[in-house]
Coordinates of C-alpha atoms and ligand atoms in Angstrom, one line a residue:
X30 CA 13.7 22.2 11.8
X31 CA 15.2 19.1 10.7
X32 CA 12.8 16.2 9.0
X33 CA 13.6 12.5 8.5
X34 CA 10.8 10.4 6.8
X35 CA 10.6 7.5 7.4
X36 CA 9.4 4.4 5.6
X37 CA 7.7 1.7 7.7
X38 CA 7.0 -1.4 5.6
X39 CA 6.9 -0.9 1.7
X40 CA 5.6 2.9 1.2
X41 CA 5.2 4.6 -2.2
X42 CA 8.4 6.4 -3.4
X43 CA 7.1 8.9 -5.2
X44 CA 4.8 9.8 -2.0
X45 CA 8.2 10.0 0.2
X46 CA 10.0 12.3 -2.3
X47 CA 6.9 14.7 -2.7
X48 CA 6.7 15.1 0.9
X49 CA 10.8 15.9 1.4
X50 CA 10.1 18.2 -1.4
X51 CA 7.1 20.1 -0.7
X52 CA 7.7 19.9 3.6
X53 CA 9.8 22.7 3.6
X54 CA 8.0 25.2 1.9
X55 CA 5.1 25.0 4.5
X56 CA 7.5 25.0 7.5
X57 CA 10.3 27.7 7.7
X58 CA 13.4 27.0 8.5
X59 CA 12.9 23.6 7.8
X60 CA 15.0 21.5 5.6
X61 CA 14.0 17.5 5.1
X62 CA 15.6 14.1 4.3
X63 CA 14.4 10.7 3.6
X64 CA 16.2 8.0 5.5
X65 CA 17.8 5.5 3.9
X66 CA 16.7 3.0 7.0
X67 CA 13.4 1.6 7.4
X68 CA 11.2 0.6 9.6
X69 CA 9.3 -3.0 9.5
X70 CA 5.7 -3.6 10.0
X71 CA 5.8 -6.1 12.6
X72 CA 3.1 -8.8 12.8
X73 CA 2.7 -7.8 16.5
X74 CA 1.2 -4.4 15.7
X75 CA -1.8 -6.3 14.0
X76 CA -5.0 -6.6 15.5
X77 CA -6.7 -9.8 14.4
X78 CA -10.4 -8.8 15.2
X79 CA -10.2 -5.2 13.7
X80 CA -8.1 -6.3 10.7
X81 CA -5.9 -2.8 11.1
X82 CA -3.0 -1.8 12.6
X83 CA -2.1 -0.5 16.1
X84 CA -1.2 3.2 15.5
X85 CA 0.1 3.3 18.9
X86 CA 2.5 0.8 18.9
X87 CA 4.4 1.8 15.8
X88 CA 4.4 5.4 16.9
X89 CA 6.1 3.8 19.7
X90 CA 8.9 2.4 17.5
X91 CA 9.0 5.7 15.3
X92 CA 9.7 7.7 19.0
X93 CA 12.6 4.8 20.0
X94 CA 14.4 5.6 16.5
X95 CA 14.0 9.5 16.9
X96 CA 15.2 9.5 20.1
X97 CA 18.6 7.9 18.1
X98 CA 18.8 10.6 15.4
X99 CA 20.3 14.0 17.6
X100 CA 20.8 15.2 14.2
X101 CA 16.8 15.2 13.3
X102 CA 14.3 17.6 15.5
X103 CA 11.1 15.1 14.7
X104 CA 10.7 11.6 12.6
X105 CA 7.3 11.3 10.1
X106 CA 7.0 7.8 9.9
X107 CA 4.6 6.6 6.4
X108 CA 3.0 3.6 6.5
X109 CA 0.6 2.4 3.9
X110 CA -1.4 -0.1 5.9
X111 CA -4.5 0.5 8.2
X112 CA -4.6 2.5 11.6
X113 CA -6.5 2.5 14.5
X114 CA -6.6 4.0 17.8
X115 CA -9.1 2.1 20.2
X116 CA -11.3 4.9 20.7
X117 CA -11.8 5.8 16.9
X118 CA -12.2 3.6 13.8
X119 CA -9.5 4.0 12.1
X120 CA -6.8 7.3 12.5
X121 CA -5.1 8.8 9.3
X122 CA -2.3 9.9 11.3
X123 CA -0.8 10.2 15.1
X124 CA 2.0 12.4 16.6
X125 CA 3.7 13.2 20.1
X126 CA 2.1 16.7 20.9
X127 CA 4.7 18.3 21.3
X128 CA 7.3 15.4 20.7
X129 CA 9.5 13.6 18.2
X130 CA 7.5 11.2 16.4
X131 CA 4.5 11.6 14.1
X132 CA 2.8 8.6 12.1
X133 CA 0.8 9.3 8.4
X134 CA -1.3 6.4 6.6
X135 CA -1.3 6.5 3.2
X136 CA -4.4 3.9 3.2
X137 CA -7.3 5.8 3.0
X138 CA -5.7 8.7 1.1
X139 CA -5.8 6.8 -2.3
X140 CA -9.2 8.1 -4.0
X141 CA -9.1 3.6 -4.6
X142 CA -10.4 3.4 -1.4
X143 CA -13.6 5.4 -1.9
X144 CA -14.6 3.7 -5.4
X145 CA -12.8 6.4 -7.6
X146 CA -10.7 6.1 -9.9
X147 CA -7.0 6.7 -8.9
X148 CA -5.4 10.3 -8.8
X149 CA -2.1 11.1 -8.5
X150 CA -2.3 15.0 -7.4
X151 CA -5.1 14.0 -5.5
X152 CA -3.2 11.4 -3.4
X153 CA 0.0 13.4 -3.1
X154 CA -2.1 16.2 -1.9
X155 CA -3.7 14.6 1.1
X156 CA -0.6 13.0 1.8
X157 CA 1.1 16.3 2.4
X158 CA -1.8 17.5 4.4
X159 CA -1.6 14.4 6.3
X160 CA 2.1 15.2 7.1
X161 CA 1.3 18.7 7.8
X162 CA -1.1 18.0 10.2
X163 CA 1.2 15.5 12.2
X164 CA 4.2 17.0 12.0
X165 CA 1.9 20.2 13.6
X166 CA 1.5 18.6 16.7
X167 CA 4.9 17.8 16.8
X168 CA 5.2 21.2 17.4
X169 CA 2.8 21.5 20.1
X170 CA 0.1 22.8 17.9
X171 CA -3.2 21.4 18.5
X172 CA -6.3 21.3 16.3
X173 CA -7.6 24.6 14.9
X174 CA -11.7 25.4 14.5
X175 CA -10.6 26.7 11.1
X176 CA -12.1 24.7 8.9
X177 CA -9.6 25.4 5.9
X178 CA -6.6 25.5 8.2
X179 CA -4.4 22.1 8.0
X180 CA -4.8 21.5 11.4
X181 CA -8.1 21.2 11.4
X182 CA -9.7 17.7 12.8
X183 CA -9.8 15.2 9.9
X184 CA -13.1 13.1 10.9
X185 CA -13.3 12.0 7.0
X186 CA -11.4 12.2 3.8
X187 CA -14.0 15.2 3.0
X188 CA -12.7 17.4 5.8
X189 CA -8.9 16.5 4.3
X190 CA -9.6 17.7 0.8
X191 CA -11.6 20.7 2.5
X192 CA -8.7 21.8 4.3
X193 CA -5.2 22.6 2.7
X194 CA -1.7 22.0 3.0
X195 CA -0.9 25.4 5.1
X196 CA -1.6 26.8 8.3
X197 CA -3.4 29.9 9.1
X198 CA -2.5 32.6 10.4
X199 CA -2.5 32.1 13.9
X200 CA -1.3 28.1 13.4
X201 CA 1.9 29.6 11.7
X202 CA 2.8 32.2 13.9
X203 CA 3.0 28.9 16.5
X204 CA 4.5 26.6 14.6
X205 CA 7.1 29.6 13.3
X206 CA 7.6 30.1 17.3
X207 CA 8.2 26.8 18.1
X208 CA 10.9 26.1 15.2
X209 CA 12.5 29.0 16.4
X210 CA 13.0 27.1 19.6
X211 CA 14.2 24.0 18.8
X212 CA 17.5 26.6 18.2
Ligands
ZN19 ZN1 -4.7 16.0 14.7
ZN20 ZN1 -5.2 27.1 12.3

């Protein structure tokens, strides 16, 4: 499999550069760039009232540039701004399942957010889980009752930093499947 990340808006560097490095050693056969494009975040995908952003709409966008790239099999767009779908609060992340496009937040993944005091590893980490997860359903996967697999249901950060950054057992052998046919 074939990853572009993709930047939408001004997005960490070091977060982008962790993920093309540590990607491939949770999917196989996978290799990962960052592209040099970019994505802006448009004042249109801003709801006034809820003061986030439509996760929707720019997953839209992200799907319109993958379906450009016939070189890349998915596009993981990373924004660092606040998402919502209209049935939830706020989303960290949102993919096609199965599709081209997947969407992380880097938002609510800084330890900032909660009141503590800023972490590197700890940022990085639910990052890549964050990726993980999305780029999952790319794959057709969908969410797994384990509780320590990454594609478990995030409902908080606490069920992020319970999970990790790998699938299990069963999660792999689909995601493995699925690679495998994307030829
Ligand atoms: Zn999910
Ligand atoms: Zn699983």
């Amino acid at each position: 499999m074939k990853i572009g990340i993709l930047p939408i808006g001004q997005a960490d560097e070091d977060v982008l550069m962790c993920l093309k490095e540590k990607l491939p050693n949770v999917f196989p056969d996978t290799t990962c760039l960052v592209n040099s494009e970019k994505l802006s975040l448009r004042k249109e995908v801003f709801d006034e009232k809820r003061k986030q952003y439509r996760s929707n709409a720019i997953l839209i966008e992200i799907r319109g540039y993958a379906a450009e790239k016939s070189d890349l099999n998915c596009v993981l767009g990373v924004v660092d701004a606040d998402l919502f779908v209209p049935e939830l609060n706020f989303v960290f992340g949102e993919a096609a399942c199965p599709g081209k496009a997947a969407l992380i937040s880097l938002w609510r993944l800084k330890p900032e957010f909660y009141g503590d005091a800023p972490n590197m590893k700890l940022f990085l980490d639910r990052a890549l889980k964050e990726a993980v997860h999305e780029l999952g359903h790319t794959l057709g996967l969908r969410h797994c009752s384990r509780s320590s697999c990454v594609m478990h249901f995030s409902n908080s950060i606490f069920d992020t930093d319970k999970k990790q950054s790998l699938f299990c057992d069963q999660c792999y052998l689909q995601a493995a499947i699925s690679i495998n046919n994307l030829g």
